[in-house]
Amino acid sequence: MWLGPEEVLLAGALWVTERANPFFLLQRRRGHGKGGGLTGLLVGTLDVVLDSSARVAPYRILHQTQDSQVYWAVACGSSRKEITKHWEWLENNLLQTLSIFDNEEDITTFVKGKIHGIIAEENKNEQPQSEEDPGKFKEAELKMRKQFGMPEVEKLVNYYSCSYWKGRVPRQGWLYLTVNHLCFYSFLLGKEVTLVIQWVDVTQLEKNATLLFPECIKVSTRDNELYFSMFLNINETFKLMEQLANIAMRQLLDNESFLQDKSLPKPRKPLKNISALKRDLDARAKNECYRATFRLPKDECLDGHTDCTLWTPFNKMHIPGQMFVSNNYICFASKAEEACHLIIPLREVTIVEKADSSSVLPSPLSISTKSKMTFFFANLKDRDFLVQRISDFLQRTPSKRPCCSDREWKWNLADPGCEEVPELPSSSPLAVSPTSALSNRPVNFCAGEVPTASQGLLKLFRRNSEELLGPKGAKEKMKEESWNIHFFEYGRGMCMYRTAKTRELVQKGIPENLRGELWLLFSGAWNEMVTHPGYYADLVEKSMGKYNLATEEIERDLHRSMPEHPAFQNELGIAALRRVLTAYAFRNPTIGYCQAMNIVTSVLLLYCNEEEAFWLLVALCERMLPDYYNTRVVGALVDQGIFEELTREYLPQLSEKMQELGVISTISLSWFLTLFLSVMPFESAVVIVDCFFYEGIKFILQVSLAILDANMEKLLQCCDEGEAMTILGRYLDNVVNRQSISPPIPHLHALLTGGDDPPLEIDIFELIKTSYEKFSNLKADDIEQMRFKQRLKVIQSLEDTAKKSVVRAVSGDIGFSIEELEELYVVFKAKYLMSCYWGNNRAAAARRDQSLPYLEQYRIDVEQFKELFISLTPWSCGAHTPVLAGRLFRLLDENRDSLINFKEFVTGMSGMYHGDLTEKLKVLYKLHLPPALNPEETESALEATSYFTEDVTTEETQEDKGRRNENGPEKEEKGTSPQDYRYYLRMWAKEKDSKKETIKDLPKMSQEQFIELCKTLYNMFSEDPVEQELYHAIATVASLLLRIGEVGKKFSNRPLRKSEDCKANNTQDPVSEEESPTSEQSQNSAVEQQPQADHEDKTCGDAQPEKTQQENQTLGDGSGEGQGSPLQLLSDDETKDDMSMSSYSMVSTGSLQCEDIADDTVLVGCEGSSSAARYGSTIDTDWSISFEQILASMLTETALVNYFEKKVNILQKIKDQKKVERQFSSSSDYELSSVSG
């Protein structure tokens, strides 16, 4: 590549000049190429340790002038071919021009200008994105691609100098972190180490220090553990590795591949050696932290943050902290934890003012909102820039401003005693008495046939109000009064100051009238609701009357959702629940519906109207409990892992016992998925939900630890899991809320309570208080860190389970051992994943449907299959191998969707590796018949059916028709909605019942197909140790079979003539059409007339099935795999790499000519020149051969029998395939061919 001219002072140091002229030198790096000796080893080591560009570009061109001591590097190259091209360009275009100049300075100026011009011209076509990366970084990316053979789509994120510990010896080298791989390269005194690990294979990442290893990073995969140390900044490296591994886990979980954010703000000053990708990932990490801290919508991006102070009127202080500004929010977090958090939506801001600075309060800024609150910030470093930013945002906000502001909402909920709360604009237009007679049939939401719950169902279904007048009612009023005082001091709505005082009030329980409001505030659901007016109503309208797997499951669970509560004993509550769950299933089809969502949603509906409940569900599923409610409940399993880890840390005595009993995995899922709502009395569990919306998952873990701690003594004495479950079940049943004003609801788990002693009641507020006293030092950041670690473990464990399930499902019918199948699955999955991050919009890389059975989740296309086939097949056919792979793919792809799953893949592989000679030959035979042979034939059902004998045809077409009818709608549904499992059950049942195919079921082979088979066999034997014997054997067999076909033709001639007499009135006969030496047009017309011929054959009494078959099979292969005549056997490309084929010639005594198989060569039988002719004529249409005849002939030749019956070890092939997965893209004479994987 051309380089911007750089000064080089010592042109001879470590370089050897190979070519020179008066103005330029071409040099090679010393030690590069053959025979480097000790100098080469030293130079190589220096290049790696110092990260010299000479390691990647060992050739360079220098510009020089005769009297000057300074040289200028103008080009470098990774291979001799590349550098020679540049050298020749310079000689041809510049030498003559330069000789005209008198002044050497002018020569140098001209050369530099010319080189800069060339570089500018080349860069014109480059994507502007690449220009963001600094030059040094681009050089490192080039090294990475060359060193590890990565394609251009594989982007480097960052690279670090470090040591890899191989045994007890550290190898100094460079660690390259790309989007999909971790790579390491080291070269020290001839010892080379190359590592390439996919992020999806990483099972654990740890940063630790041991006696043997100094502070190091440990990377674990299923096979080994790798240690890296001596980083300049180990924390930055580890954080980046975590991010990349997390992206890979997301890819495994929901097929979301990494997409770079192109909208990042450009840095104000260029950053040294930091790639755009690294900036992108850093920004992502900050955004995620920002959104989690302030519970903001998922699309909110942090624009910047700055230190400042905030005036807090409630304690008359200036609190130091940080201000965060994003597209739609200004947030503040105090440095002292929980001193104060503040969220100001820009939609609420009315005035932003710069106040006068003073020595006491430098750079003050006041922000006023619609709710008449004013926030006073000071000590802002870049106040003017910040004001400009906020002003820009405010100018864009009015158009998006919703019709309902926070101020209106506050007014709506101001009177806690009010029964009728005004509806929000996006609520349903109709509200009817809950006692209305309602039916179960599907209804139109907009027509208002069923009322929406325009307020919390609890207000509509309060059974008696005695409690409101007693001491409990008084307590509830006191709570409400406390909150009203709090609102007065700290503000109400989204702009409320959130402090330790707020948390104390939440711990004491939120009053029922305020519960919905505060849940919406603390969860952040209110922000999404007011910025999406009408969204829920539209979703309900779209989803009503639509049916899929999710809606079926919702209908089944509707009446199981809090059946003991009166709100869900009538159609009003049930209809509201149905609408919210169905709307969410349509909003997020990847989750759809998961059990436990119904329980949580029914509780949300008790305190909120439908729209509010919907947005709370969105906040729960997508932000607060990520991945909890997908098909594999990954999020709950991750938090279960955290719970086990915390139990080990805080309750070490109990941890071992719980592991032994296996209780944690059983209890935690039901506790976490339903937020204790399914295991505790409702009145108590709802207080847990209050704290959860304020604190997040930290609180659920904290309470879980407190419950285990309270039962420690009893649990330590348990003998089995059942006993432990009973103890915990009884305890949770008796957690009571004595302050609740709602009448107690009978709890389903109360059945567990037994024995003579009355159960000991536990007050929920005491339990919460204990949990804070003992376990409040849990930090949200630590939990996120633990979540990452557990996510790696859980997803890899699920992948292992999937592998075992798939292997178990296919192992019964396949000849491979379990170990071989597992290895094949790993290779198959790796090929699929490669398509996701390196493929160009391949169908296989389309979004993976998690609801499909494991077997269907990973599927590969024909190109990926070819790559696997070439590396794994025992039948290597040289340049013909891809052709054979394409045929096998078409044979395996029964549903014609151009994708095959793992079972189809191993079925194809097993056919080549297992079984006797007959089974293997059967596979080979089928590869030379439609549909494998000719893809065009599969497009026409009419032509496809004509390749079978008459009786087989009718059976097959009826069955295919049925299968097509079944598959049609299913195929359309694929990828858009979850598959119907009954379809798979029917499919598997059909597979079970299908009778085993016998050799008599195989159709006969036409002459053209037979020639294709011979061609494949010749290619297959070309690299075998006994190839001469095999060539002789196949020539003999082919000769014999051609004669057998000739003899068979004589027997079929008579019925053919009778058939022709029968259709004498026919204007044009298909046979004569076929026999005419014309090209595709005549073939097409023959195909068009085929149905008519078939019909007349059936009406003719003497016509025999064989004749029909032979006629119809003549065009079976069209043009074979080539482009020209049907007789074209091998293209130039296919033959050029094969060994000389002259050894086949004249091996049989005149019976078969096996000349050099080229474009114009065919196999010719001795009887009659019509059996097979030269290029340009047509194949004998009457000739055919059966599988039994081919098999019998093959059995006469020992060499052929031995070849097909020899065993090949597929595990060795897989091992070799992994080694050559990435071929190095270098092409110079030395390059890096000795690099070990």
XYZ file of C-alpha atoms in Angstrom, residues 28-616:
589
model
C 13.113 -6.579 2.364
C 13.041 -6.937 6.142
C 16.127 -8.832 7.322
C 15.206 -12.387 8.290
C 12.011 -12.395 6.209
C 11.900 -15.165 3.630
C 14.068 -18.241 3.556
C 17.013 -18.796 5.852
C 16.701 -15.873 8.233
C 19.127 -17.425 10.718
C 19.797 -15.836 14.103
C 19.385 -12.303 12.683
C 15.934 -13.250 11.397
C 14.892 -14.592 14.818
C 16.102 -11.459 16.601
C 14.475 -9.107 14.077
C 11.203 -11.117 14.227
C 11.168 -10.950 18.032
C 11.864 -7.207 17.996
C 9.069 -6.619 15.480
C 6.510 -8.450 17.646
C 7.550 -6.932 20.974
C 7.777 -3.395 19.572
C 4.667 -3.924 17.418
C 6.619 -2.884 14.330
C 4.663 -2.468 11.107
C 7.420 -4.492 9.396
C 5.815 -7.629 10.855
C 2.860 -7.130 8.544
C 4.638 -5.304 5.739
C 8.108 -6.883 5.361
C 8.750 -5.056 2.056
C 9.089 -1.318 1.502
C 10.076 1.235 -1.137
C 12.193 4.248 -0.165
C 12.664 7.419 -2.181
C 16.234 8.814 -2.197
C 18.268 11.447 -3.977
C 21.985 11.055 -4.643
C 23.381 13.690 -2.268
C 20.799 13.550 0.502
C 21.229 11.349 3.599
C 17.487 11.364 4.260
C 15.243 8.662 2.806
C 11.438 8.780 2.464
C 9.249 5.670 2.843
C 6.625 5.860 0.092
C 5.161 2.318 -0.024
C 5.075 -0.939 1.905
C 3.827 -4.406 1.072
C 2.891 -7.646 2.749
C 4.089 -9.723 -0.204
C 6.650 -9.547 -2.977
C 3.813 -9.478 -5.518
C 2.245 -6.376 -3.939
C 5.506 -4.426 -3.610
C 6.634 -5.359 -7.143
C 3.392 -3.899 -8.512
C 4.166 -0.558 -6.798
C 7.803 -0.690 -7.940
C 6.812 -1.266 -11.560
C 4.334 1.639 -11.406
C 7.089 3.963 -10.151
C 9.521 2.811 -12.847
C 6.956 3.149 -15.650
C 5.389 6.444 -14.561
C 7.950 8.486 -12.603
C 11.528 7.601 -13.592
C 11.506 9.387 -16.929
C 9.811 12.489 -15.459
C 12.224 12.698 -12.498
C 15.294 12.626 -14.753
C 14.232 16.004 -16.200
C 14.509 17.826 -12.822
C 17.792 19.599 -11.976
C 17.145 20.353 -8.308
C 17.011 17.407 -5.872
C 14.609 19.252 -3.571
C 12.208 19.625 -6.482
C 12.452 15.886 -7.161
C 11.552 15.067 -3.546
C 8.694 17.597 -3.485
C 7.301 16.179 -6.753
C 7.484 12.566 -5.501
C 5.812 13.451 -2.201
C 3.044 15.356 -4.012
C 2.476 12.491 -6.438
C 2.244 9.878 -3.640
C -0.178 12.072 -1.641
C -2.282 12.394 -4.805
C -2.397 8.598 -5.273
C -3.438 8.087 -1.626
C -6.165 10.739 -1.900
C -7.495 9.065 -5.057
C -7.584 5.654 -3.349
C -9.326 7.064 -0.281
C -12.126 8.548 -2.368
C -13.816 5.172 -2.601
C -13.359 4.261 1.063
C -16.269 4.491 3.486
C -16.143 7.690 5.533
C -16.576 5.631 8.719
C -13.075 4.196 8.410
C -11.632 7.713 8.383
C -12.637 8.093 12.024
C -10.028 5.561 13.068
C -6.519 6.945 13.597
C -3.734 5.776 11.278
C -1.910 3.749 13.932
C -5.108 1.884 14.706
C -5.759 1.091 11.038
C -2.276 -0.385 10.840
C -3.034 -2.601 13.870
C -6.288 -3.738 12.230
C -4.387 -4.658 9.084
C -1.922 -6.702 11.160
C -4.780 -8.479 12.908
C -6.477 -9.407 9.624
C -3.263 -10.695 8.096
C -2.069 -12.518 11.188
C -5.327 -14.352 11.896
C -6.837 -14.558 8.421
C -9.927 -12.505 9.312
C -12.181 -11.020 6.622
C -12.722 -7.278 6.323
C -16.097 -7.418 8.055
C -14.354 -8.483 11.283
C -13.687 -5.192 13.069
C -10.904 -4.650 15.595
C -12.080 -2.886 18.768
C -8.740 -2.488 20.564
C -5.358 -4.150 21.044
C -3.079 -4.431 24.070
C 0.477 -5.515 24.803
C 0.456 -8.353 27.339
C 1.862 -11.764 28.228
C 0.158 -15.102 27.636
C 1.183 -17.790 30.119
C 1.920 -21.026 28.320
C 2.646 -23.374 31.203
C 4.907 -21.392 33.544
C 6.505 -19.359 30.790
C 5.096 -15.932 29.864
C 5.003 -15.177 26.123
C 5.083 -11.451 25.441
C 2.891 -10.466 22.513
C -0.237 -8.605 21.427
C -3.849 -9.253 22.381
C -6.359 -8.194 19.721
C -9.992 -7.824 20.781
C -12.353 -7.897 17.797
C -16.153 -7.840 17.771
C -16.361 -11.646 17.540
C -12.932 -12.952 18.562
C -10.170 -12.732 21.121
C -6.820 -13.184 19.323
C -3.248 -13.325 20.619
C 0.048 -13.436 18.723
C 3.579 -13.834 20.041
C 6.889 -14.540 18.315
C 9.936 -14.888 20.540
C 13.210 -16.279 19.150
C 11.495 -18.613 16.732
C 8.721 -19.724 19.111
C 5.402 -18.633 17.703
C 2.047 -18.651 19.528
C -1.265 -17.869 17.827
C -4.606 -18.037 19.639
C -8.060 -17.394 18.213
C -11.089 -17.757 20.504
C -14.665 -16.885 19.605
C -16.462 -14.826 22.258
C -19.440 -17.192 21.992
C -17.184 -20.002 23.286
C -16.107 -18.129 26.439
C -17.680 -19.641 29.557
C -16.010 -17.478 32.195
C -13.994 -14.268 32.492
C -12.198 -13.522 35.737
C -9.730 -10.911 36.885
C -7.600 -12.305 39.717
C -4.120 -12.514 41.181
C -2.401 -15.702 42.358
C 1.093 -16.618 43.511
C 1.867 -18.180 40.151
C 0.319 -15.422 38.045
C 0.547 -11.744 38.911
C -2.643 -9.682 38.406
C -4.098 -11.416 35.398
C -7.209 -12.091 33.338
C -8.384 -15.683 33.118
C -10.415 -16.629 30.038
C -12.177 -20.003 30.300
C -13.690 -21.985 27.448
C -15.159 -25.499 27.502
C -11.769 -26.946 26.552
C -9.144 -24.919 28.392
C -8.210 -21.957 30.563
C -5.990 -19.134 29.324
C -4.130 -16.603 31.471
C -3.066 -13.133 30.281
C -1.099 -10.686 32.415
C 1.270 -7.689 32.401
C -1.313 -5.248 31.036
C -0.662 -1.530 31.236
C -4.335 -0.979 32.129
C -5.841 -4.281 33.220
C -9.172 -2.738 34.314
C -9.872 -1.171 30.935
C -8.951 -4.393 29.124
C -11.122 -6.546 31.387
C -14.103 -4.204 31.074
C -13.874 -4.295 27.270
C -13.582 -8.102 27.271
C -16.715 -8.290 29.424
C -18.615 -6.067 27.032
C -17.631 -8.110 23.981
C -18.452 -11.417 25.698
C -21.809 -9.940 26.724
C -22.590 -8.963 23.119
C -21.762 -12.548 22.081
C -24.101 -13.936 24.759
C -26.881 -11.685 23.492
C -26.262 -13.124 20.050
C -26.656 -16.662 21.393
C -29.713 -15.650 23.389
C -31.751 -13.766 20.816
C -29.606 -13.615 17.678
C -28.942 -9.896 18.047
C -25.641 -9.332 16.304
C -23.531 -6.258 17.022
C -24.486 -3.153 15.081
C -22.222 -0.168 15.407
C -23.865 3.101 16.407
C -23.064 5.527 13.595
C -24.745 8.480 15.318
C -22.131 8.949 18.041
C -21.002 12.551 18.500
C -17.515 13.040 17.071
C -14.806 13.777 19.656
C -13.871 17.427 19.906
C -10.187 16.551 19.657
C -8.774 13.471 17.904
C -8.206 10.530 20.240
C -4.920 8.666 19.915
C -5.244 5.013 18.980
C -8.915 4.771 20.036
C -11.135 3.255 17.384
C -14.662 4.402 16.601
C -15.832 0.962 17.784
C -14.138 1.376 21.163
C -15.792 4.765 21.580
C -19.092 3.182 20.616
C -18.742 0.452 23.252
C -17.689 2.945 25.930
C -20.728 5.069 25.086
C -22.984 1.987 25.291
C -21.675 1.120 28.745
C -22.277 4.687 29.970
C -25.753 4.749 28.425
C -26.751 1.480 30.069
C -25.535 2.667 33.464
C -27.330 6.023 33.026
C -30.626 4.411 31.989
C -30.491 1.871 34.829
C -29.710 4.524 37.464
C -32.603 6.799 36.493
C -34.987 4.160 35.029
C -35.174 5.840 31.632
C -36.520 4.405 28.332
C -34.269 2.025 26.371
C -33.609 4.461 23.527
C -32.319 7.287 25.766
C -28.685 8.170 25.003
C -26.438 10.118 27.337
C -25.104 13.273 25.728
C -22.705 14.263 28.492
C -22.226 14.782 32.219
C -20.542 17.387 34.395
C -19.822 18.026 38.061
C -22.068 20.575 39.769
C -24.013 21.316 42.964
C -27.801 21.262 43.440
C -29.676 23.465 45.904
C -32.054 21.243 47.907
C -34.802 23.350 49.493
C -35.864 20.577 51.913
C -32.587 20.807 53.867
C -31.325 24.197 52.638
C -28.019 22.845 51.275
C -25.936 22.770 48.107
C -25.356 19.055 47.447
C -22.317 18.134 45.275
C -22.966 15.611 42.508
C -23.118 15.170 38.751
C -25.565 16.480 36.184
C -26.379 14.178 33.241
C -27.893 15.520 30.038
C -29.509 13.309 27.374
C -31.949 13.769 24.491
C -35.039 14.149 26.669
C -33.902 14.375 30.303
C -31.695 16.302 32.712
C -30.769 14.123 35.692
C -28.775 14.697 38.861
C -27.129 12.170 41.188
C -25.462 13.239 44.427
C -21.962 11.990 45.232
C -23.134 10.831 48.646
C -25.285 7.786 47.904
C -29.010 8.381 48.370
C -28.559 12.027 49.392
C -30.556 13.054 46.343
C -31.592 11.844 42.885
C -33.490 14.062 40.473
C -35.038 13.491 37.024
C -36.257 16.479 34.991
C -37.970 15.558 31.688
C -37.292 18.263 29.115
C -40.970 18.073 28.112
C -41.712 19.624 31.535
C -39.101 22.410 31.324
C -40.396 25.927 30.680
C -37.443 28.240 31.434
C -33.664 27.792 31.601
C -31.854 30.845 33.032
C -28.226 31.764 33.735
C -28.074 33.578 37.069
C -25.318 36.005 38.061
C -22.118 34.371 39.260
C -20.647 35.146 42.666
C -17.667 33.874 44.645
C -20.051 31.812 46.778
C -22.063 30.447 43.834
C -20.037 30.392 40.599
C -21.883 29.721 37.309
C -25.419 29.174 38.627
C -28.233 27.870 36.413
C -31.949 27.700 37.200
C -34.409 25.370 35.464
C -38.170 25.908 35.886
C -40.897 23.355 35.094
C -44.615 23.437 34.347
C -45.384 22.178 37.842
C -44.016 25.498 39.252
C -40.826 23.884 40.585
C -37.458 25.584 40.119
C -34.149 23.714 40.353
C -30.990 25.632 41.116
C -27.628 24.237 39.932
C -24.242 25.874 40.506
C -20.493 25.266 39.997
C -21.110 24.255 36.396
C -17.799 24.165 34.524
C -19.193 24.622 31.028
C -22.431 26.472 31.691
C -22.791 28.235 28.318
C -22.286 25.039 26.359
C -24.819 23.266 28.595
C -27.452 26.021 28.215
C -26.998 25.904 24.446
C -27.452 22.130 24.479
C -30.641 22.328 26.583
C -32.008 25.109 24.361
C -31.405 22.974 21.256
C -33.242 20.071 22.850
C -36.125 22.311 23.916
C -36.559 23.609 20.371
C -37.049 20.049 19.164
C -39.363 19.023 22.024
C -42.632 20.988 21.405
C -43.615 18.963 18.345
C -43.397 15.771 20.394
C -45.007 17.182 23.529
C -47.931 14.935 24.567
C -51.337 16.336 25.368
C -51.220 15.122 28.960
C -48.566 16.637 31.221
C -47.323 15.536 34.600
C -49.176 18.495 36.120
C -52.567 17.239 34.846
C -51.801 13.787 36.140
C -50.953 15.155 39.564
C -54.313 16.917 39.590
C -56.056 13.716 38.531
C -54.709 11.833 41.518
C -54.688 14.661 43.994
C -57.739 13.574 45.961
C -56.997 10.134 47.379
C -60.560 9.668 48.576
C -62.037 10.174 45.127
C -63.563 7.005 43.688
C -63.895 8.190 40.106
C -60.523 9.143 38.609
C -60.703 11.035 35.289
C -59.482 8.941 32.369
C -56.264 9.637 30.513
C -56.812 10.613 26.880
C -55.515 7.279 25.584
C -57.900 5.192 27.704
C -60.792 3.405 26.099
C -63.757 5.656 25.432
C -66.294 3.658 27.360
C -66.635 2.782 31.038
C -69.518 0.609 32.165
C -70.581 -0.768 35.516
C -68.665 -3.950 36.403
C -71.934 -5.770 36.924
C -72.825 -5.595 33.207
C -73.530 -8.931 31.603
C -70.474 -9.763 29.496
C -69.707 -12.663 27.266
C -66.463 -14.575 26.740
C -66.386 -14.083 22.990
C -63.624 -11.994 21.345
C -64.617 -8.365 21.170
C -63.708 -5.252 19.270
C -61.812 -2.984 21.618
C -62.691 0.234 19.869
C -66.373 -0.525 19.578
C -66.449 -0.533 23.357
C -68.288 -3.850 23.667
C -66.298 -4.598 26.819
C -65.309 -1.736 29.095
C -61.666 -1.063 29.817
C -60.626 -0.703 33.393
C -60.265 3.067 33.456
C -59.025 2.877 37.052
C -57.540 0.281 39.374
C -59.856 -2.736 39.730
C -59.408 -2.634 43.492
C -61.490 0.552 43.644
C -64.310 -1.144 41.761
C -64.226 -4.370 43.758
C -63.700 -3.262 47.343
C -66.027 -5.657 49.153
C -66.656 -3.713 52.357
C -65.451 -0.499 53.874
C -65.521 -1.490 57.543
C -61.740 -1.539 57.649
C -61.651 2.060 56.387
C -63.346 3.227 59.589
C -61.293 1.170 62.078
C -57.680 1.489 63.310
C -56.359 0.118 60.012
C -58.190 2.860 58.140
C -56.691 5.457 60.483
C -53.213 4.008 59.874
C -53.812 4.178 56.103
C -54.874 7.846 56.399
C -51.695 8.575 58.373
C -49.601 6.983 55.622
C -51.365 9.097 53.021
C -50.795 12.218 55.090
C -47.065 11.358 55.406
C -46.828 11.081 51.636
C -48.719 14.352 51.125
C -46.272 16.124 53.441
C -43.417 14.493 51.532
C -44.897 15.710 48.232
C -45.173 19.213 49.636
C -41.503 19.273 50.709
C -39.878 17.229 47.946
C -42.254 17.791 45.036
C -44.644 15.454 43.298
C -44.500 13.720 39.952
C -41.475 12.922 37.856
C -39.494 15.931 39.139
C -39.664 14.854 42.799
C -36.415 14.948 44.820
C -35.724 11.272 45.650
C -33.843 10.870 48.912
C -33.306 8.416 51.764
C -36.567 9.794 53.206
C -38.435 8.581 50.095
C -37.049 5.089 50.578
C -38.092 5.059 54.257
C -41.661 5.901 53.285
C -41.680 3.159 50.623
C -40.441 0.613 53.202
C -43.384 1.462 55.431
C -45.761 0.580 52.600
C -47.348 2.778 49.951
C -51.005 3.732 50.605
C -53.383 1.923 48.254
C -54.639 5.141 46.648
C -51.095 6.198 45.721
C -49.728 2.801 44.755
C -50.426 3.043 41.013
C -49.024 6.576 40.781
C -45.796 5.768 42.626
C -45.221 2.467 40.836
C -45.389 4.347 37.529
C -42.967 6.994 38.841
C -40.358 4.740 40.408
C -40.320 2.227 37.537
C -40.000 4.942 34.875
C -43.115 3.588 33.114
C -44.739 7.026 33.329
C -42.102 8.486 30.973
C -42.848 5.937 28.282
C -46.589 6.287 28.686
C -46.759 10.068 28.266
C -44.384 10.010 25.292
C -46.481 7.350 23.492
C -50.079 8.581 23.701
C -52.553 6.234 22.022
C -49.940 3.500 21.540
C -51.703 1.001 23.812
C -55.138 1.616 22.266
C -53.675 1.043 18.775
C -51.994 -2.177 19.903
C -55.221 -3.501 21.401
C -57.105 -2.695 18.212
C -54.499 -4.482 16.069
C -54.248 -7.526 18.322
C -57.960 -8.193 18.887
C -59.242 -11.179 16.956
C -55.728 -12.373 16.028
C -54.718 -15.832 17.201
C -51.337 -17.489 17.660
C -49.543 -19.647 20.213
C -49.209 -16.722 22.655
C -52.938 -15.903 22.615
C -53.789 -19.583 23.141
C -51.573 -19.689 26.226
C -53.020 -16.387 27.490
C -56.599 -17.731 27.198
C -55.585 -20.865 29.077
C -54.067 -18.869 31.965
C -56.623 -16.049 32.276
C -58.755 -17.826 34.850
C -55.714 -18.971 36.819
C -54.643 -15.391 37.529
C -55.566 -14.607 41.139
C -58.850 -16.595 40.925
C -59.380 -15.956 44.643
C -59.719 -12.185 44.067
C -63.231 -10.889 43.225
C -61.814 -8.592 40.516
C -60.908 -11.675 38.468
C -64.093 -13.613 39.106
C -65.975 -11.670 36.426
C -65.493 -10.627 32.842
C -64.394 -7.026 33.507
C -61.134 -8.080 35.172
C -60.594 -11.040 32.829
C -61.150 -8.891 29.700
C -58.765 -6.203 30.957
C -56.116 -8.838 31.702
C -56.621 -10.411 28.267
C -56.167 -7.085 26.488
C -53.015 -6.093 28.385
C -51.311 -9.486 27.914
C -52.309 -9.771 24.236
C -51.177 -6.205 23.506
C -47.797 -6.931 25.089
C -47.457 -10.215 23.138
C -47.954 -8.212 19.937
C -45.574 -5.462 21.020
C -42.798 -7.928 21.804
C -43.217 -11.196 19.841
C -39.784 -12.452 20.970
C -41.213 -12.735 24.482
C -44.846 -13.142 23.485
C -46.329 -14.573 26.636
C -44.643 -16.428 29.472
C -46.214 -18.026 32.518
C -46.059 -15.774 35.597
C -46.754 -12.675 33.476
C -50.471 -13.217 34.128
C -50.002 -13.156 37.919
C -47.874 -10.001 37.887
C -50.190 -8.218 35.399
C -53.332 -9.058 37.389
C -51.794 -7.328 40.451
C -50.813 -4.291 38.334
C -54.435 -4.027 37.136
C -55.714 -3.859 40.709
C -53.963 -0.525 41.260
C -53.678 0.968 37.748
C -55.835 1.421 34.696
C -55.160 -0.771 31.673
C -52.774 1.543 29.888
C -50.749 2.147 33.045
C -50.623 -1.618 33.750
C -49.407 -2.191 30.182
C -46.528 0.294 30.529
C -45.599 -1.133 33.939
